[in-house]
JSON list of C-alpha atoms in Angstrom, two decimals:
[
{"chain": "A", "resi": 1, "resn": "MET", "atom": "CA", "xyz": [0.00, 0.00, 0.00]},
{"chain": "A", "resi": 2, "resn": "PRO", "atom": "CA", "xyz": [1.90, 3.13, -1.10]},
{"chain": "A", "resi": 3, "resn": "LEU", "atom": "CA", "xyz": [0.94, 6.25, 0.75]},
{"chain": "A", "resi": 4, "resn": "PRO", "atom": "CA", "xyz": [1.34, 9.93, 0.01]},
{"chain": "A", "resi": 5, "resn": "GLU", "atom": "CA", "xyz": [2.89, 12.58, 2.22]},
{"chain": "A", "resi": 6, "resn": "GLY", "atom": "CA", "xyz": [-0.23, 14.58, 3.09]},
{"chain": "A", "resi": 7, "resn": "LEU", "atom": "CA", "xyz": [-2.46, 11.84, 4.51]},
{"chain": "A", "resi": 8, "resn": "ALA", "atom": "CA", "xyz": [0.37, 9.52, 5.46]},
{"chain": "A", "resi": 9, "resn": "PRO", "atom": "CA", "xyz": [-0.06, 9.54, 9.24]},
{"chain": "A", "resi": 10, "resn": "ALA", "atom": "CA", "xyz": [-3.74, 8.53, 9.32]},
{"chain": "A", "resi": 11, "resn": "LEU", "atom": "CA", "xyz": [-3.51, 6.15, 6.36]},
{"chain": "A", "resi": 12, "resn": "VAL", "atom": "CA", "xyz": [-0.37, 4.52, 7.74]},
{"chain": "A", "resi": 13, "resn": "GLN", "atom": "CA", "xyz": [-1.97, 4.08, 11.15]},
{"chain": "A", "resi": 14, "resn": "MET", "atom": "CA", "xyz": [-5.11, 2.54, 9.65]},
{"chain": "A", "resi": 15, "resn": "ALA", "atom": "CA", "xyz": [-3.07, 0.30, 7.33]},
{"chain": "A", "resi": 16, "resn": "LEU", "atom": "CA", "xyz": [-0.83, -0.89, 10.15]},
{"chain": "A", "resi": 17, "resn": "HIS", "atom": "CA", "xyz": [-3.91, -1.60, 12.27]},
{"chain": "A", "resi": 18, "resn": "GLN", "atom": "CA", "xyz": [-5.08, -3.87, 9.40]},
{"chain": "A", "resi": 19, "resn": "LYS", "atom": "CA", "xyz": [-1.60, -5.52, 9.30]},
{"chain": "A", "resi": 20, "resn": "CYS", "atom": "CA", "xyz": [-0.78, -4.17, 5.81]},
{"chain": "A", "resi": 21, "resn": "LEU", "atom": "CA", "xyz": [2.69, -3.98, 4.32]},
{"chain": "A", "resi": 22, "resn": "VAL", "atom": "CA", "xyz": [3.07, -0.22, 3.80]},
{"chain": "A", "resi": 23, "resn": "PHE", "atom": "CA", "xyz": [5.04, 1.63, 1.15]},
{"chain": "A", "resi": 24, "resn": "GLY", "atom": "CA", "xyz": [5.21, 5.43, 1.31]},
{"chain": "A", "resi": 25, "resn": "THR", "atom": "CA", "xyz": [6.52, 8.02, -1.08]},
{"chain": "A", "resi": 26, "resn": "CYS", "atom": "CA", "xyz": [8.15, 11.28, -0.04]},
{"chain": "A", "resi": 27, "resn": "SER", "atom": "CA", "xyz": [10.51, 13.96, -1.29]},
{"chain": "A", "resi": 28, "resn": "SER", "atom": "CA", "xyz": [13.29, 14.30, 1.30]},
{"chain": "A", "resi": 29, "resn": "LEU", "atom": "CA", "xyz": [15.45, 12.42, 3.80]},
{"chain": "A", "resi": 30, "resn": "ASP", "atom": "CA", "xyz": [13.62, 14.11, 6.70]},
{"chain": "A", "resi": 31, "resn": "LYS", "atom": "CA", "xyz": [10.32, 12.83, 5.34]},
{"chain": "A", "resi": 32, "resn": "MET", "atom": "CA", "xyz": [11.77, 9.33, 4.89]},
{"chain": "A", "resi": 33, "resn": "ASP", "atom": "CA", "xyz": [12.72, 9.35, 8.59]},
{"chain": "A", "resi": 34, "resn": "TYR", "atom": "CA", "xyz": [9.25, 10.68, 9.43]},
{"chain": "A", "resi": 35, "resn": "LEU", "atom": "CA", "xyz": [7.60, 7.85, 7.48]},
{"chain": "A", "resi": 36, "resn": "ARG", "atom": "CA", "xyz": [9.86, 5.24, 9.13]},
{"chain": "A", "resi": 37, "resn": "LYS", "atom": "CA", "xyz": [9.05, 6.60, 12.60]},
{"chain": "A", "resi": 38, "resn": "ASN", "atom": "CA", "xyz": [5.36, 6.32, 11.73]},
{"chain": "A", "resi": 39, "resn": "GLY", "atom": "CA", "xyz": [5.68, 2.64, 10.79]},
{"chain": "A", "resi": 40, "resn": "VAL", "atom": "CA", "xyz": [6.08, 2.74, 6.99]},
{"chain": "A", "resi": 41, "resn": "HIS", "atom": "CA", "xyz": [7.92, -0.44, 6.04]},
{"chain": "A", "resi": 42, "resn": "HIS", "atom": "CA", "xyz": [9.33, 0.89, 2.77]},
{"chain": "A", "resi": 43, "resn": "PRO", "atom": "CA", "xyz": [9.72, 4.69, 2.46]},
{"chain": "A", "resi": 44, "resn": "ILE", "atom": "CA", "xyz": [10.77, 5.75, -1.05]},
{"chain": "A", "resi": 45, "resn": "ASN", "atom": "CA", "xyz": [12.17, 9.15, -2.00]},
{"chain": "A", "resi": 46, "resn": "TYR", "atom": "CA", "xyz": [10.58, 9.64, -5.41]},
{"chain": "A", "resi": 47, "resn": "LEU", "atom": "CA", "xyz": [13.09, 12.39, -6.27]},
{"chain": "A", "resi": 48, "resn": "GLU", "atom": "CA", "xyz": [15.93, 9.85, -6.04]},
{"chain": "A", "resi": 49, "resn": "LYS", "atom": "CA", "xyz": [14.28, 6.62, -7.17]},
{"chain": "A", "resi": 50, "resn": "ASP", "atom": "CA", "xyz": [11.40, 5.67, -9.42]},
{"chain": "A", "resi": 51, "resn": "PHE", "atom": "CA", "xyz": [8.79, 4.49, -6.93]},
{"chain": "A", "resi": 52, "resn": "ALA", "atom": "CA", "xyz": [7.28, 1.96, -9.36]},
{"chain": "A", "resi": 53, "resn": "SER", "atom": "CA", "xyz": [10.64, 0.30, -10.09]},
{"chain": "A", "resi": 54, "resn": "GLU", "atom": "CA", "xyz": [11.51, 0.27, -6.39]},
{"chain": "A", "resi": 55, "resn": "ILE", "atom": "CA", "xyz": [8.21, -1.35, -5.42]},
{"chain": "A", "resi": 56, "resn": "LYS", "atom": "CA", "xyz": [8.57, -3.98, -8.19]},
{"chain": "A", "resi": 57, "resn": "THR", "atom": "CA", "xyz": [12.08, -4.79, -6.93]},
{"chain": "A", "resi": 58, "resn": "ILE", "atom": "CA", "xyz": [10.84, -5.21, -3.35]},
{"chain": "A", "resi": 59, "resn": "LEU", "atom": "CA", "xyz": [7.70, -7.21, -4.21]},
{"chain": "A", "resi": 60, "resn": "GLY", "atom": "CA", "xyz": [9.15, -9.34, -6.98]},
{"chain": "A", "resi": 61, "resn": "THR", "atom": "CA", "xyz": [6.24, -10.89, -8.86]},
{"chain": "A", "resi": 62, "resn": "GLY", "atom": "CA", "xyz": [3.59, -9.62, -6.44]},
{"chain": "A", "resi": 63, "resn": "GLY", "atom": "CA", "xyz": [1.48, -6.53, -6.76]},
{"chain": "A", "resi": 64, "resn": "LEU", "atom": "CA", "xyz": [-0.24, -4.01, -4.53]},
{"chain": "A", "resi": 65, "resn": "ASP", "atom": "CA", "xyz": [-3.75, -4.35, -3.16]},
{"chain": "A", "resi": 66, "resn": "VAL", "atom": "CA", "xyz": [-4.49, -0.65, -2.65]},
{"chain": "A", "resi": 67, "resn": "ILE", "atom": "CA", "xyz": [-2.86, 2.61, -3.73]},
{"chain": "A", "resi": 68, "resn": "PHE", "atom": "CA", "xyz": [-3.91, 6.03, -2.44]},
{"chain": "A", "resi": 69, "resn": "ASP", "atom": "CA", "xyz": [-2.75, 8.72, -4.87]},
{"chain": "A", "resi": 70, "resn": "PRO", "atom": "CA", "xyz": [-3.06, 12.49, -4.36]},
{"chain": "A", "resi": 71, "resn": "VAL", "atom": "CA", "xyz": [-0.51, 13.32, -7.09]},
{"chain": "A", "resi": 72, "resn": "GLY", "atom": "CA", "xyz": [-2.30, 12.36, -10.29]},
{"chain": "A", "resi": 73, "resn": "GLY", "atom": "CA", "xyz": [-0.85, 12.32, -13.78]},
{"chain": "A", "resi": 74, "resn": "LEU", "atom": "CA", "xyz": [2.04, 9.91, -14.31]},
{"chain": "A", "resi": 75, "resn": "SER", "atom": "CA", "xyz": [1.79, 8.72, -10.70]},
{"chain": "A", "resi": 76, "resn": "VAL", "atom": "CA", "xyz": [-1.66, 7.24, -11.38]},
{"chain": "A", "resi": 77, "resn": "SER", "atom": "CA", "xyz": [-0.51, 5.63, -14.61]},
{"chain": "A", "resi": 78, "resn": "LYS", "atom": "CA", "xyz": [2.50, 4.00, -12.91]},
{"chain": "A", "resi": 79, "resn": "GLY", "atom": "CA", "xyz": [0.49, 3.04, -9.84]},
{"chain": "A", "resi": 80, "resn": "TYR", "atom": "CA", "xyz": [-2.25, 1.31, -11.81]},
{"chain": "A", "resi": 81, "resn": "LYS", "atom": "CA", "xyz": [0.37, -1.01, -13.34]},
{"chain": "A", "resi": 82, "resn": "LEU", "atom": "CA", "xyz": [1.53, -2.01, -9.82]},
{"chain": "A", "resi": 83, "resn": "LEU", "atom": "CA", "xyz": [-1.88, -3.36, -8.78]},
{"chain": "A", "resi": 84, "resn": "THR", "atom": "CA", "xyz": [-2.43, -7.07, -8.29]},
{"chain": "A", "resi": 85, "resn": "ALA", "atom": "CA", "xyz": [-5.64, -8.82, -9.33]},
{"chain": "A", "resi": 86, "resn": "GLY", "atom": "CA", "xyz": [-8.39, -7.36, -7.17]},
{"chain": "A", "resi": 87, "resn": "GLY", "atom": "CA", "xyz": [-6.30, -4.25, -6.52]},
{"chain": "A", "resi": 88, "resn": "ARG", "atom": "CA", "xyz": [-7.73, -0.74, -6.34]},
{"chain": "A", "resi": 89, "resn": "LEU", "atom": "CA", "xyz": [-6.28, 2.69, -6.98]},
{"chain": "A", "resi": 90, "resn": "VAL", "atom": "CA", "xyz": [-7.90, 5.56, -5.09]},
{"chain": "A", "resi": 91, "resn": "SER", "atom": "CA", "xyz": [-7.14, 8.91, -6.72]},
{"chain": "A", "resi": 92, "resn": "TYR", "atom": "CA", "xyz": [-8.02, 11.89, -4.56]},
{"chain": "A", "resi": 93, "resn": "GLY", "atom": "CA", "xyz": [-6.00, 14.79, -5.88]},
{"chain": "A", "resi": 94, "resn": "VAL", "atom": "CA", "xyz": [-3.88, 16.24, -8.64]},
{"chain": "A", "resi": 95, "resn": "SER", "atom": "CA", "xyz": [-1.03, 17.93, -6.78]},
{"chain": "A", "resi": 96, "resn": "SER", "atom": "CA", "xyz": [1.16, 17.43, -9.86]},
{"chain": "A", "resi": 97, "resn": "MET", "atom": "CA", "xyz": [-0.88, 20.26, -11.43]},
{"chain": "A", "resi": 98, "resn": "ASN", "atom": "CA", "xyz": [0.65, 22.65, -8.87]},
{"chain": "A", "resi": 99, "resn": "LYS", "atom": "CA", "xyz": [4.09, 22.12, -10.36]},
{"chain": "A", "resi": 100, "resn": "THR", "atom": "CA", "xyz": [3.23, 23.89, -13.60]},
{"chain": "A", "resi": 101, "resn": "LYS", "atom": "CA", "xyz": [1.62, 27.24, -14.31]},
{"chain": "A", "resi": 102, "resn": "SER", "atom": "CA", "xyz": [1.28, 26.89, -18.07]},
{"chain": "A", "resi": 103, "resn": "ILE", "atom": "CA", "xyz": [-1.81, 25.48, -19.75]},
{"chain": "A", "resi": 104, "resn": "PHE", "atom": "CA", "xyz": [0.43, 23.15, -21.79]},
{"chain": "A", "resi": 105, "resn": "GLY", "atom": "CA", "xyz": [1.97, 21.77, -18.61]},
{"chain": "A", "resi": 106, "resn": "LYS", "atom": "CA", "xyz": [-1.46, 21.13, -17.17]},
{"chain": "A", "resi": 107, "resn": "ILE", "atom": "CA", "xyz": [-2.57, 19.39, -20.38]},
{"chain": "A", "resi": 108, "resn": "ARG", "atom": "CA", "xyz": [0.58, 17.23, -20.20]},
{"chain": "A", "resi": 109, "resn": "VAL", "atom": "CA", "xyz": [-0.30, 16.18, -16.62]},
{"chain": "A", "resi": 110, "resn": "LEU", "atom": "CA", "xyz": [-3.85, 15.30, -17.70]},
{"chain": "A", "resi": 111, "resn": "ALA", "atom": "CA", "xyz": [-2.52, 13.21, -20.59]},
{"chain": "A", "resi": 112, "resn": "GLN", "atom": "CA", "xyz": [-0.14, 11.38, -18.24]},
{"chain": "A", "resi": 113, "resn": "PHE", "atom": "CA", "xyz": [-3.10, 9.89, -16.36]},
{"chain": "A", "resi": 114, "resn": "GLY", "atom": "CA", "xyz": [-3.57, 7.59, -19.34]},
{"chain": "A", "resi": 115, "resn": "ILE", "atom": "CA", "xyz": [-6.73, 6.38, -21.01]},
{"chain": "A", "resi": 116, "resn": "TYR", "atom": "CA", "xyz": [-8.67, 3.58, -19.35]},
{"chain": "A", "resi": 117, "resn": "HIS", "atom": "CA", "xyz": [-11.49, 1.39, -20.58]},
{"chain": "A", "resi": 118, "resn": "PRO", "atom": "CA", "xyz": [-13.83, -0.86, -18.57]},
{"chain": "A", "resi": 119, "resn": "LEU", "atom": "CA", "xyz": [-12.47, -3.91, -20.42]},
{"chain": "A", "resi": 120, "resn": "GLN", "atom": "CA", "xyz": [-9.04, -3.08, -19.00]},
{"chain": "A", "resi": 121, "resn": "PHE", "atom": "CA", "xyz": [-10.49, -3.20, -15.48]},
{"chain": "A", "resi": 122, "resn": "LEU", "atom": "CA", "xyz": [-12.33, -6.47, -16.20]},
{"chain": "A", "resi": 123, "resn": "SER", "atom": "CA", "xyz": [-9.47, -8.30, -17.90]},
{"chain": "A", "resi": 124, "resn": "ASN", "atom": "CA", "xyz": [-6.94, -7.33, -15.20]},
{"chain": "A", "resi": 125, "resn": "SER", "atom": "CA", "xyz": [-9.45, -7.48, -12.32]},
{"chain": "A", "resi": 126, "resn": "ARG", "atom": "CA", "xyz": [-8.26, -4.06, -11.16]},
{"chain": "A", "resi": 127, "resn": "GLY", "atom": "CA", "xyz": [-10.25, -0.98, -10.25]},
{"chain": "A", "resi": 128, "resn": "MET", "atom": "CA", "xyz": [-9.89, 2.76, -9.97]},
{"chain": "A", "resi": 129, "resn": "ILE", "atom": "CA", "xyz": [-11.94, 5.29, -8.07]},
{"chain": "A", "resi": 130, "resn": "GLY", "atom": "CA", "xyz": [-11.78, 9.05, -7.79]},
{"chain": "A", "resi": 131, "resn": "VAL", "atom": "CA", "xyz": [-12.71, 10.81, -4.56]},
{"chain": "A", "resi": 132, "resn": "ASN", "atom": "CA", "xyz": [-13.69, 14.48, -4.38]},
{"chain": "A", "resi": 133, "resn": "MET", "atom": "CA", "xyz": [-14.74, 15.32, -0.83]},
{"chain": "A", "resi": 134, "resn": "LEU", "atom": "CA", "xyz": [-16.45, 18.55, -1.93]},
{"chain": "A", "resi": 135, "resn": "LYS", "atom": "CA", "xyz": [-18.66, 16.65, -4.38]},
{"chain": "A", "resi": 136, "resn": "LEU", "atom": "CA", "xyz": [-19.40, 13.96, -1.79]},
{"chain": "A", "resi": 137, "resn": "GLY", "atom": "CA", "xyz": [-20.31, 16.62, 0.75]},
{"chain": "A", "resi": 138, "resn": "GLU", "atom": "CA", "xyz": [-22.57, 18.35, -1.74]},
{"chain": "A", "resi": 139, "resn": "ASP", "atom": "CA", "xyz": [-24.36, 15.23, -3.00]},
{"chain": "A", "resi": 140, "resn": "SER", "atom": "CA", "xyz": [-24.18, 12.92, 0.03]},
{"chain": "A", "resi": 141, "resn": "PRO", "atom": "CA", "xyz": [-23.55, 14.85, 3.24]},
{"chain": "A", "resi": 142, "resn": "GLU", "atom": "CA", "xyz": [-24.66, 11.83, 5.26]},
{"chain": "A", "resi": 143, "resn": "LYS", "atom": "CA", "xyz": [-21.77, 9.78, 3.81]},
{"chain": "A", "resi": 144, "resn": "VAL", "atom": "CA", "xyz": [-19.27, 12.46, 4.84]},
{"chain": "A", "resi": 145, "resn": "ALA", "atom": "CA", "xyz": [-20.88, 12.66, 8.31]},
{"chain": "A", "resi": 146, "resn": "ASN", "atom": "CA", "xyz": [-20.65, 8.86, 8.70]},
{"chain": "A", "resi": 147, "resn": "ALA", "atom": "CA", "xyz": [-17.02, 8.89, 7.57]},
{"chain": "A", "resi": 148, "resn": "MET", "atom": "CA", "xyz": [-16.20, 11.65, 10.06]},
{"chain": "A", "resi": 149, "resn": "LYS", "atom": "CA", "xyz": [-17.89, 9.68, 12.87]},
{"chain": "A", "resi": 150, "resn": "ALA", "atom": "CA", "xyz": [-15.80, 6.63, 11.91]},
{"chain": "A", "resi": 151, "resn": "VAL", "atom": "CA", "xyz": [-12.59, 8.70, 11.95]},
{"chain": "A", "resi": 152, "resn": "ILE", "atom": "CA", "xyz": [-13.46, 10.18, 15.35]},
{"chain": "A", "resi": 153, "resn": "ASN", "atom": "CA", "xyz": [-14.17, 6.67, 16.61]},
{"chain": "A", "resi": 154, "resn": "LEU", "atom": "CA", "xyz": [-10.75, 5.47, 15.37]},
{"chain": "A", "resi": 155, "resn": "ALA", "atom": "CA", "xyz": [-9.10, 8.43, 17.12]},
{"chain": "A", "resi": 156, "resn": "GLN", "atom": "CA", "xyz": [-10.99, 7.76, 20.36]},
{"chain": "A", "resi": 157, "resn": "LYS", "atom": "CA", "xyz": [-9.85, 4.13, 20.25]},
{"chain": "A", "resi": 158, "resn": "GLY", "atom": "CA", "xyz": [-6.25, 5.27, 19.70]},
{"chain": "A", "resi": 159, "resn": "ILE", "atom": "CA", "xyz": [-6.00, 3.58, 16.30]},
{"chain": "A", "resi": 160, "resn": "ILE", "atom": "CA", "xyz": [-5.18, 6.89, 14.63]},
{"chain": "A", "resi": 161, "resn": "LYS", "atom": "CA", "xyz": [-3.30, 9.68, 16.33]},
{"chain": "A", "resi": 162, "resn": "PRO", "atom": "CA", "xyz": [-3.30, 12.94, 14.39]},
{"chain": "A", "resi": 163, "resn": "PHE", "atom": "CA", "xyz": [0.08, 14.61, 14.03]},
{"chain": "A", "resi": 164, "resn": "VAL", "atom": "CA", "xyz": [0.06, 18.41, 13.90]},
{"chain": "A", "resi": 165, "resn": "GLY", "atom": "CA", "xyz": [2.93, 19.65, 11.76]},
{"chain": "A", "resi": 166, "resn": "GLY", "atom": "CA", "xyz": [2.26, 23.35, 12.26]},
{"chain": "A", "resi": 167, "resn": "GLU", "atom": "CA", "xyz": [-0.16, 25.82, 13.81]},
{"chain": "A", "resi": 168, "resn": "TYR", "atom": "CA", "xyz": [-1.16, 29.18, 12.36]},
{"chain": "A", "resi": 169, "resn": "LYS", "atom": "CA", "xyz": [-3.52, 31.96, 13.39]},
{"chain": "A", "resi": 170, "resn": "VAL", "atom": "CA", "xyz": [-6.32, 32.88, 11.02]},
{"chain": "A", "resi": 171, "resn": "ASP", "atom": "CA", "xyz": [-4.46, 36.02, 9.91]},
{"chain": "A", "resi": 172, "resn": "GLN", "atom": "CA", "xyz": [-1.57, 33.72, 8.87]},
{"chain": "A", "resi": 173, "resn": "MET", "atom": "CA", "xyz": [-3.70, 31.77, 6.39]},
{"chain": "A", "resi": 174, "resn": "ALA", "atom": "CA", "xyz": [-1.46, 32.79, 3.46]},
{"chain": "A", "resi": 175, "resn": "GLU", "atom": "CA", "xyz": [1.65, 31.59, 5.32]},
{"chain": "A", "resi": 176, "resn": "ALA", "atom": "CA", "xyz": [-0.07, 28.28, 6.12]},
{"chain": "A", "resi": 177, "resn": "HIS", "atom": "CA", "xyz": [-0.86, 27.76, 2.41]},
{"chain": "A", "resi": 178, "resn": "GLU", "atom": "CA", "xyz": [2.68, 28.72, 1.41]},
{"chain": "A", "resi": 179, "resn": "TYR", "atom": "CA", "xyz": [4.07, 26.19, 3.90]},
{"chain": "A", "resi": 180, "resn": "LEU", "atom": "CA", "xyz": [1.83, 23.46, 2.48]},
{"chain": "A", "resi": 181, "resn": "GLU", "atom": "CA", "xyz": [2.76, 24.35, -1.08]},
{"chain": "A", "resi": 182, "resn": "SER", "atom": "CA", "xyz": [6.48, 24.35, -0.21]},
{"chain": "A", "resi": 183, "resn": "ARG", "atom": "CA", "xyz": [6.18, 20.56, 0.28]},
{"chain": "A", "resi": 184, "resn": "LYS", "atom": "CA", "xyz": [8.15, 20.91, 3.53]},
{"chain": "A", "resi": 185, "resn": "SER", "atom": "CA", "xyz": [5.17, 20.22, 5.79]},
{"chain": "A", "resi": 186, "resn": "MET", "atom": "CA", "xyz": [4.68, 16.92, 7.61]},
{"chain": "A", "resi": 187, "resn": "GLY", "atom": "CA", "xyz": [1.41, 16.05, 9.30]},
{"chain": "A", "resi": 188, "resn": "LYS", "atom": "CA", "xyz": [-1.61, 18.32, 9.39]},
{"chain": "A", "resi": 189, "resn": "ILE", "atom": "CA", "xyz": [-1.51, 22.10, 9.42]},
{"chain": "A", "resi": 190, "resn": "VAL", "atom": "CA", "xyz": [-3.93, 23.71, 11.87]},
{"chain": "A", "resi": 191, "resn": "VAL", "atom": "CA", "xyz": [-5.40, 27.19, 11.47]},
{"chain": "A", "resi": 192, "resn": "LYS", "atom": "CA", "xyz": [-6.81, 28.53, 14.75]},
{"chain": "A", "resi": 193, "resn": "TRP", "atom": "CA", "xyz": [-9.77, 30.85, 14.48]}
]
């Protein structure tokens, strides 16, 4: 199960609770240490190594059961190929779009997702789902409420322990966003009202 930087603490904790073998991607040595300290079995610095090649080397002929991907683009395309039969890829962001300002760069990222057809999912017995919390909240607020209750329950049981990576006052909202966009943050950023 490869995990991204932003949701890594909660996803790692839930995955470890389920006894999963956890892979995590990150962009610095500090973040590799952070992932290790949080129980990630195989942290991979994607700036130094191709995460897909590294995972294939570690797993051999096996594949991954679940991938959570907030990056989008080429990351989704590579991740899909790592899935085993019955595997799922959950795409919940396109942070790779933030790396480019030009319309051509954004089109390139969209093209890197790849083109998928239902027959591909059937023949490989793999699946893909996109999650947009704003759309879920708009169309199915009860699902979001139930998910939040489940998360609170996991926290109350000590299964997940939120890690606060920074606190900002409401008048520091711009600084909080800049810190997130700098890709230096670890854990959640809190804005106090």
